[in-house]
Coordinates of C-alpha atoms in Angstrom, one line a residue:
M30 CA 7.5 41.5 32.7
G31 CA 7.0 39.5 30.2
F32 CA 4.3 39.0 27.9
P33 CA 2.5 42.1 28.9
S34 CA -1.8 41.9 29.9
R35 CA -4.4 42.7 27.6
H36 CA -5.1 44.9 30.6
E37 CA -1.3 46.8 29.9
L38 CA -0.9 48.1 26.5
N39 CA -3.3 50.4 25.8
P40 CA -3.4 50.5 22.0
P41 CA -2.2 51.5 19.8
L42 CA 1.3 50.8 21.1
R43 CA 3.8 48.7 20.4
D44 CA 5.5 47.2 23.4
L45 CA 9.6 45.7 23.1
P46 CA 10.1 43.0 25.7
Q47 CA 13.7 41.9 25.4
Y48 CA 14.0 40.7 29.4
P49 CA 15.9 37.7 29.1
I50 CA 14.6 36.1 32.5
T51 CA 11.1 36.2 31.3
P52 CA 9.0 34.9 28.2
S53 CA 9.8 37.0 26.0
P54 CA 12.3 38.4 24.7
H55 CA 13.5 40.1 21.0
H56 CA 9.2 39.5 20.5
P57 CA 8.1 43.4 19.6
I58 CA 4.3 43.0 19.9
T59 CA 1.3 45.1 18.4
P60 CA -2.0 44.8 19.4
S61 CA -4.8 44.5 16.2
P62 CA -7.0 46.0 15.9
P63 CA -4.9 48.8 15.9
H64 CA -7.7 51.3 17.4
S65 CA -10.2 49.3 19.2
P66 CA -10.6 49.1 22.8
T67 CA -10.1 46.0 23.8
P68 CA -7.0 43.9 21.7
L69 CA -8.4 40.8 19.9
F70 CA -5.1 39.7 18.1
Y71 CA -1.8 40.8 19.2
L72 CA 1.2 40.1 16.6
A73 CA 4.6 38.8 17.5
S74 CA 7.8 39.3 15.2
R75 CA 11.1 37.6 16.7
G76 CA 13.9 38.8 15.9
H77 CA 18.5 38.3 16.7
H78 CA 20.1 41.4 17.2
A79 CA 23.8 41.4 15.8
D80 CA 24.7 42.7 19.3
I81 CA 22.7 44.3 21.8
G82 CA 25.7 45.0 24.1
G83 CA 27.4 43.0 26.6
I84 CA 30.7 42.8 27.3
T85 CA 31.4 41.0 24.4
P86 CA 31.0 42.2 20.9
G87 CA 28.7 39.7 19.9
S88 CA 26.2 40.3 23.0
M89 CA 26.9 35.7 23.7
P90 CA 30.2 37.1 26.1
P91 CA 31.4 32.5 27.3
Y92 CA 31.7 34.5 31.0
S93 CA 29.1 35.6 32.3
T94 CA 28.0 35.0 35.6
S95 CA 24.7 37.8 35.8
V96 CA 22.0 38.9 32.9
E97 CA 23.7 42.6 33.0
Q98 CA 26.9 41.9 31.4
E99 CA 24.6 39.7 28.9
G100 CA 23.3 43.0 26.3
V101 CA 20.8 46.3 27.1
L102 CA 18.2 44.8 29.4
L103 CA 14.2 45.7 28.2
D104 CA 11.8 45.6 30.3
N105 CA 8.1 45.9 28.5
V106 CA 9.3 49.3 26.7
K107 CA 7.1 51.1 24.9
L108 CA 8.7 50.7 20.8
V109 CA 5.7 52.6 19.5
D110 CA 2.9 55.5 21.0
Q111 CA 0.3 56.1 18.3
G112 CA 1.9 56.2 15.4
H113 CA 5.5 57.1 16.1
F114 CA 7.9 55.6 16.2
Q115 CA 10.7 56.2 20.2
E116 CA 13.5 56.5 18.5
V117 CA 15.0 58.8 20.9
E118 CA 13.8 57.0 23.5
I119 CA 15.1 53.3 23.1
R120 CA 18.3 55.0 21.1
K121 CA 19.1 56.4 25.2
L122 CA 18.2 53.6 26.1
L123 CA 21.2 51.7 24.0
S124 CA 23.3 53.7 24.7
S125 CA 23.1 54.5 29.1
D126 CA 23.9 50.9 30.5
P127 CA 26.6 50.0 31.7
Y128 CA 27.2 48.3 28.7
P129 CA 25.8 49.9 25.7
A130 CA 24.7 48.5 22.5
R131 CA 28.0 49.2 19.9
N132 CA 26.0 50.0 16.7
P133 CA 22.8 51.0 17.9
D134 CA 21.9 51.9 14.0
Q135 CA 22.0 48.5 13.0
N136 CA 18.9 47.9 15.8
I137 CA 17.3 51.0 15.4
A138 CA 17.3 49.6 11.3
D139 CA 16.4 45.8 12.6
L140 CA 13.7 47.1 15.4
Q141 CA 12.4 49.0 12.7
A142 CA 11.6 46.0 10.3
Q143 CA 10.4 43.7 13.1
I144 CA 7.6 47.0 13.7
A145 CA 7.0 47.1 10.2
A146 CA 6.6 43.5 9.8
N147 CA 4.1 43.8 12.4
K148 CA 2.2 46.7 10.8
R149 CA 2.2 43.5 7.5
G150 CA 0.9 41.2 10.2
V151 CA -2.1 43.6 11.7
Q152 CA -2.7 43.9 7.7
E153 CA -4.2 40.8 6.5
L154 CA -5.2 40.2 9.8
Q155 CA -7.6 43.2 8.9
R156 CA -7.5 41.0 5.5
I157 CA -9.0 37.7 6.6
T158 CA -11.6 39.7 9.3
H159 CA -12.9 41.4 6.8
H160 CA -13.5 39.1 4.2
Y161 CA -14.8 35.9 6.1
G162 CA -16.1 37.8 9.0
L163 CA -14.5 38.3 12.9
E164 CA -15.8 34.8 14.6
V165 CA -15.1 32.9 12.0
V166 CA -12.3 33.4 11.2
Q167 CA -11.2 32.9 15.6
A168 CA -13.4 29.8 15.6
Y169 CA -11.4 28.5 12.9
M170 CA -8.2 29.7 15.5
G171 CA -9.9 28.0 18.2
H172 CA -9.8 24.6 15.6
V173 CA -6.7 24.6 14.4
Q174 CA -5.4 24.9 18.0
A175 CA -7.8 22.2 18.8
N176 CA -6.6 19.9 15.2
A177 CA -3.5 20.4 17.2
T178 CA -4.1 18.8 20.1
A179 CA -5.6 16.0 19.3
A180 CA -2.7 15.2 16.7
V181 CA -0.2 14.9 20.1
Q182 CA -2.8 13.5 21.8
K183 CA -2.4 10.8 19.2
V184 CA 0.9 10.5 19.5
I185 CA 1.3 10.2 23.3
A186 CA -1.2 7.2 23.4
G187 CA 1.8 5.0 21.7
L188 CA 4.1 6.3 24.0
Q189 CA 6.5 4.3 26.8
N190 CA 6.8 6.1 30.7
G191 CA 10.7 7.4 30.2
Q192 CA 13.3 8.8 31.5
F193 CA 17.0 10.4 30.9
T194 CA 20.0 11.7 32.8
Y195 CA 21.8 13.9 30.5
P196 CA 25.2 15.8 31.6
M197 CA 26.5 18.4 30.7
D198 CA 30.9 19.4 30.0
D199 CA 30.6 21.6 33.2
G200 CA 29.3 18.9 36.0
S201 CA 25.8 20.1 35.8
V202 CA 22.6 17.2 34.7
I203 CA 19.7 17.7 33.3
Q204 CA 17.2 15.0 34.8
V205 CA 13.8 14.3 32.7
R206 CA 11.3 12.0 33.4
I207 CA 8.0 11.3 31.5
T208 CA 4.8 9.5 32.7
V209 CA 2.5 9.0 30.1
D210 CA -1.8 8.6 31.3
R211 CA -2.5 6.5 27.7
R212 CA -6.1 6.5 28.6
A213 CA -6.5 10.3 29.2
R214 CA -3.6 10.2 26.6
T215 CA -2.2 12.8 28.9
A216 CA 1.9 13.3 29.2
H217 CA 4.0 14.3 31.8
I218 CA 7.2 16.1 31.7
D219 CA 8.9 16.2 35.3
F220 CA 11.9 18.1 35.3
T221 CA 12.9 16.9 39.0
G222 CA 16.2 16.0 39.8
T223 CA 17.5 18.7 37.3
S224 CA 20.9 20.5 38.6
P225 CA 20.6 23.8 40.5
Q226 CA 20.8 27.5 39.5
Q227 CA 24.7 28.3 38.1
N228 CA 26.8 30.9 38.5
T229 CA 27.5 29.9 34.6
N230 CA 25.3 31.3 32.1
L231 CA 24.2 27.5 30.9
N232 CA 20.7 29.0 33.1
A233 CA 17.6 28.5 30.4
P234 CA 14.3 30.8 31.6
L235 CA 11.1 28.7 32.3
A236 CA 10.2 30.1 28.8
I237 CA 13.5 27.4 27.7
G238 CA 12.1 24.8 28.4
Q239 CA 8.9 25.0 27.7
A240 CA 9.4 25.7 24.2
V241 CA 11.8 22.8 24.4
V242 CA 8.7 20.7 25.2
L243 CA 6.3 21.8 22.8
Y244 CA 9.6 21.6 20.0
V245 CA 9.2 17.8 20.5
F246 CA 6.6 16.6 20.8
R247 CA 5.7 18.7 17.6
T248 CA 8.0 17.1 15.7
L249 CA 7.0 13.2 16.7
V250 CA 3.4 14.2 15.7
D251 CA 3.6 13.2 11.0
D252 CA 0.7 15.5 10.1
E253 CA 1.2 18.9 8.5
I254 CA 0.2 20.9 11.1
P255 CA 1.0 24.3 12.5
L256 CA 3.0 24.8 15.6
N257 CA 0.9 25.7 18.6
A258 CA -0.5 25.9 22.2
G259 CA -2.9 23.6 21.5
C260 CA 0.0 21.1 21.1
M261 CA 1.2 21.9 24.5
T262 CA -3.3 21.2 26.2
P263 CA -2.0 17.4 27.5
L264 CA 1.1 17.9 28.2
T265 CA 2.4 19.5 32.1
L266 CA 5.0 20.5 32.5
T267 CA 7.1 20.3 36.4
I268 CA 10.4 23.0 36.0
P269 CA 11.6 23.0 39.8
E270 CA 11.4 26.8 40.3
G271 CA 15.4 27.1 41.4
S272 CA 17.3 24.9 38.5
M273 CA 18.9 25.8 36.6
L274 CA 15.9 25.3 34.0
N275 CA 13.8 27.7 36.2
P276 CA 16.5 30.6 37.8
H277 CA 16.0 33.6 38.8
Y278 CA 16.7 37.4 38.8
P279 CA 19.9 38.0 37.7
A280 CA 20.7 34.6 36.7
A281 CA 22.7 34.7 34.1
V282 CA 21.2 32.6 31.0
V283 CA 22.7 34.0 27.3
A284 CA 23.7 30.0 27.6
G285 CA 20.6 28.7 28.3
N286 CA 18.9 30.1 24.5
V287 CA 21.4 28.1 22.6
E288 CA 22.6 25.2 24.1
T289 CA 21.3 24.3 27.4
S290 CA 18.0 24.3 25.2
Q291 CA 19.8 21.7 22.6
A292 CA 20.8 19.8 25.3
I293 CA 17.3 19.4 26.8
A294 CA 15.8 18.8 23.6
N295 CA 18.3 16.0 24.1
A296 CA 17.3 14.3 27.0
L297 CA 13.5 14.2 26.0
Y298 CA 14.8 12.9 22.5
G299 CA 16.9 10.2 25.0
A300 CA 13.9 9.4 28.0
L301 CA 11.4 9.0 24.6
G302 CA 13.7 5.9 23.4
V303 CA 12.6 7.2 19.9
M304 CA 16.1 9.1 18.6
A305 CA 19.9 9.3 19.7
A306 CA 21.6 12.0 20.9
A307 CA 22.2 15.2 17.8
Q308 CA 25.6 17.5 18.0
G309 CA 23.9 19.0 21.3
T310 CA 25.0 22.4 20.6
M311 CA 24.6 26.0 18.7
N312 CA 29.0 26.3 18.3
N313 CA 28.0 30.2 18.6
F314 CA 30.8 32.2 16.8
T315 CA 31.1 35.5 18.2
F316 CA 33.5 38.4 17.0
G317 CA 34.6 42.3 16.5
D318 CA 34.9 45.3 18.0
D319 CA 34.0 48.7 18.0
Q320 CA 33.1 48.5 14.3
H321 CA 32.0 45.9 13.3
Q322 CA 30.2 42.7 15.7
Y323 CA 29.6 39.1 14.3
Y324 CA 27.8 36.0 15.4
E325 CA 27.1 32.7 13.7
T326 CA 26.4 29.6 14.7
I327 CA 27.4 26.5 13.5
C328 CA 25.8 23.4 12.4
G329 CA 26.8 19.8 13.1
G330 CA 25.6 16.0 13.2
S331 CA 21.7 14.9 13.7
G332 CA 21.2 12.2 15.6
A333 CA 20.4 8.5 14.5
G334 CA 17.1 6.8 15.0
A335 CA 15.5 3.0 14.3
D336 CA 14.9 3.4 10.7
F337 CA 17.0 6.5 9.7
D338 CA 20.7 7.9 9.4
G339 CA 21.4 10.7 10.8
T340 CA 21.9 13.8 8.8
D341 CA 25.6 15.8 8.5
A342 CA 25.8 19.4 8.6
I343 CA 22.7 20.2 9.3
Q344 CA 21.4 22.9 12.3
T345 CA 19.1 21.0 14.4
H346 CA 16.5 21.1 16.9
M347 CA 16.7 25.0 18.5
T348 CA 18.6 26.9 15.8
N349 CA 16.9 27.8 13.1
S350 CA 20.1 30.0 12.0
R351 CA 21.6 30.0 8.6
L352 CA 25.1 30.8 7.6
T353 CA 26.1 33.9 5.5
D354 CA 27.8 33.1 2.5
P355 CA 31.4 33.5 2.5
E356 CA 31.2 36.1 -0.7
V357 CA 29.0 37.6 2.1
L358 CA 31.0 37.6 5.2
E359 CA 34.0 38.1 3.3
W360 CA 32.6 41.7 1.7
R361 CA 31.1 43.0 5.1
F362 CA 33.8 41.7 7.4
P363 CA 37.9 42.2 8.0
V364 CA 37.8 37.4 7.4
L365 CA 39.0 35.2 5.3
V366 CA 36.8 32.2 5.3
E367 CA 39.9 28.9 4.7
E368 CA 37.8 25.9 5.4
F369 CA 34.1 24.7 6.2
A370 CA 34.1 21.2 5.0
L371 CA 32.1 18.3 7.0
R372 CA 34.1 16.1 9.6
P373 CA 34.4 12.5 8.8
N374 CA 33.9 10.3 11.2
S375 CA 32.6 12.2 13.8
G376 CA 28.6 10.8 13.3
G377 CA 28.6 8.4 15.9
Q378 CA 28.7 4.1 14.0
G379 CA 25.7 1.9 14.9
K380 CA 22.8 0.2 12.2
H381 CA 22.4 3.5 11.0
R382 CA 25.2 6.0 11.9
G383 CA 25.2 9.4 13.1
G384 CA 25.6 13.0 11.4
N385 CA 29.4 14.6 10.9
G386 CA 30.0 17.5 12.1
V387 CA 32.1 20.0 10.1
L388 CA 35.5 21.7 9.5
R389 CA 35.1 25.6 9.5
R390 CA 38.6 27.9 9.8
I391 CA 38.2 31.7 10.1
Q392 CA 41.6 34.1 9.1
F393 CA 41.7 37.4 10.9
R394 CA 42.8 40.2 9.0
Q395 CA 42.6 43.0 11.5
G396 CA 42.5 42.1 14.4
M397 CA 39.3 41.7 16.7
T398 CA 37.8 40.0 20.0
A399 CA 36.6 37.0 19.0
A400 CA 34.7 33.8 21.1
I401 CA 33.0 30.7 21.0
L402 CA 29.7 29.4 23.2
S403 CA 29.8 25.6 22.7
G404 CA 29.0 22.7 24.4
H405 CA 29.7 18.3 23.7
R406 CA 33.4 19.2 23.7
V407 CA 33.6 17.3 27.0
V408 CA 30.7 14.4 26.8
P409 CA 30.3 13.5 23.7
P410 CA 26.3 13.0 22.4
F411 CA 24.9 10.0 23.0
G412 CA 23.9 7.0 21.1
L413 CA 21.2 4.7 21.9
A414 CA 20.0 1.1 21.2
G415 CA 23.8 0.3 21.2
G416 CA 25.3 2.5 18.6
E417 CA 28.4 4.3 19.5
P418 CA 27.8 7.8 20.4
G419 CA 29.5 10.8 18.1
Q420 CA 33.2 12.7 18.4
V421 CA 33.1 15.0 20.7
G422 CA 34.0 19.0 19.6
Q423 CA 37.3 21.0 19.3
N424 CA 38.1 24.2 19.2
W425 CA 41.8 25.6 19.1
V426 CA 43.2 28.9 17.1
V427 CA 46.4 28.7 14.9
R428 CA 48.5 31.5 15.0
R429 CA 50.1 33.4 11.9
D430 CA 54.1 31.7 12.9
G431 CA 52.0 28.2 13.3
T432 CA 51.1 28.1 17.1
V433 CA 48.8 26.4 17.9
E434 CA 45.7 27.0 20.8
T435 CA 44.0 25.0 21.7
L436 CA 40.2 26.7 24.2
E437 CA 38.1 24.6 26.3
G438 CA 34.1 24.6 24.8
K439 CA 33.7 28.3 26.6
G440 CA 36.7 30.6 25.5
E441 CA 37.8 34.5 24.8
V442 CA 40.6 35.1 22.8
Q443 CA 42.7 38.0 21.0
M444 CA 42.7 37.3 17.8
Q445 CA 45.1 39.3 15.5
P446 CA 46.2 39.2 11.6
G447 CA 47.2 36.1 10.2
D448 CA 45.5 34.4 13.1
T449 CA 43.2 31.6 11.9
F450 CA 39.9 30.3 14.9
V451 CA 39.2 27.0 14.0
V452 CA 36.0 25.2 15.0
A453 CA 35.4 21.2 15.0
T454 CA 31.7 20.5 15.9
P455 CA 30.4 17.5 17.3
G456 CA 28.7 14.6 15.2
G457 CA 25.6 13.0 16.0
G458 CA 25.0 9.7 17.8
G459 CA 24.7 6.8 15.8
Y460 CA 21.5 4.2 16.8
G461 CA 21.4 -0.3 17.4
P462 CA 24.8 -1.6 16.4
N463 CA 26.1 -4.5 14.1
R464 CA 28.6 -1.6 11.6
P465 CA 32.2 -1.4 11.3
H466 CA 33.7 0.8 14.5
S467 CA 35.8 3.8 11.9
T468 CA 38.8 5.6 13.1
T469 CA 38.4 8.7 15.1
Q470 CA 40.1 11.8 13.9
N471 CA 41.4 14.4 16.7
Y472 CA 42.2 17.9 16.0
P473 CA 44.1 20.0 15.3

């Protein structure tokens, strides 16, 4: 489970760990050089597959209670062996699960693309190694990490101790305390007090919390440095085992990566006192049937800080995806994008205002299952230093006859031709007082 060790990989092969309780989902791994008895480097390519099975199309079920319901589990499966792509074996695994992948052909094509990316990475590593020599390349890899360590230590020297309690829509809580040792230029990030493992899918594997801490402290560094493990050297983490941030198998975790990760980021910024909450959700919208599967995340408002406003309609923090162009979406899927616009006055007011969320309306031209997995539909994104919170998000369906059905943060619904699914995303929190109030705009 997790990343294979040097002794577990027999090159040349590529390994496929896609086991979300463990550290490395969706990463085909290639040892390099491919014919060396001892790998000197590992390359990994991350890919988000549109569907890997599970109880709903798009593999983002709102109501999963175990990881088996969220897609096919692959535990360090050999993807390429001795130069041969193990397509027959992979197809069998994708198709034999209790909740099999709905489009194995697409999965196979995506995996082959990731293999090609790893192959290109091997070629580039070989090129620079041949040009500069192995000792020089390895030395500079060490220099890059040491520089990142020094950059984070510089940031730590200017930080204060802090703590934050972050309530979630379902009543669970993320608790974080940051203790700074300025003399040693180290920080301890302690999540003790966080809610225990949940019977929902908001549990986040341990690697998620580690990744968010890495991200947050990297964003505090002004220098242009590549993101790398050296950023973590001055940081120690305490994430209690059995909590919702370090769950036991077979906990459901599909929302941990996309929703709880956002909450962790906001909580850390709140504890550090540097920025109000961003929208705090990815607004995961999926739809599909046996023929079509589609998944998107929807932007919202970012949080304001001491000397800047939040940004409207932007993907924040732990998201790394962009929306499909409307023309492409409508060409490939039987839907119409009725509206995609700013949501006025949804950002929190303050000396610096939070960014506005958006309003997105998708009309269906044939019957499909649609699902939403979202947060901050109950608890608003917090403001800081007297700034006001952003508005909560809303989800609803407008049926062809005009009937409106309000959905909660998590929902699954059968869409019929002419029905419209609407998502209003949250705004970011404001920072500081002083600006006049604006009128709250509620939907529908």
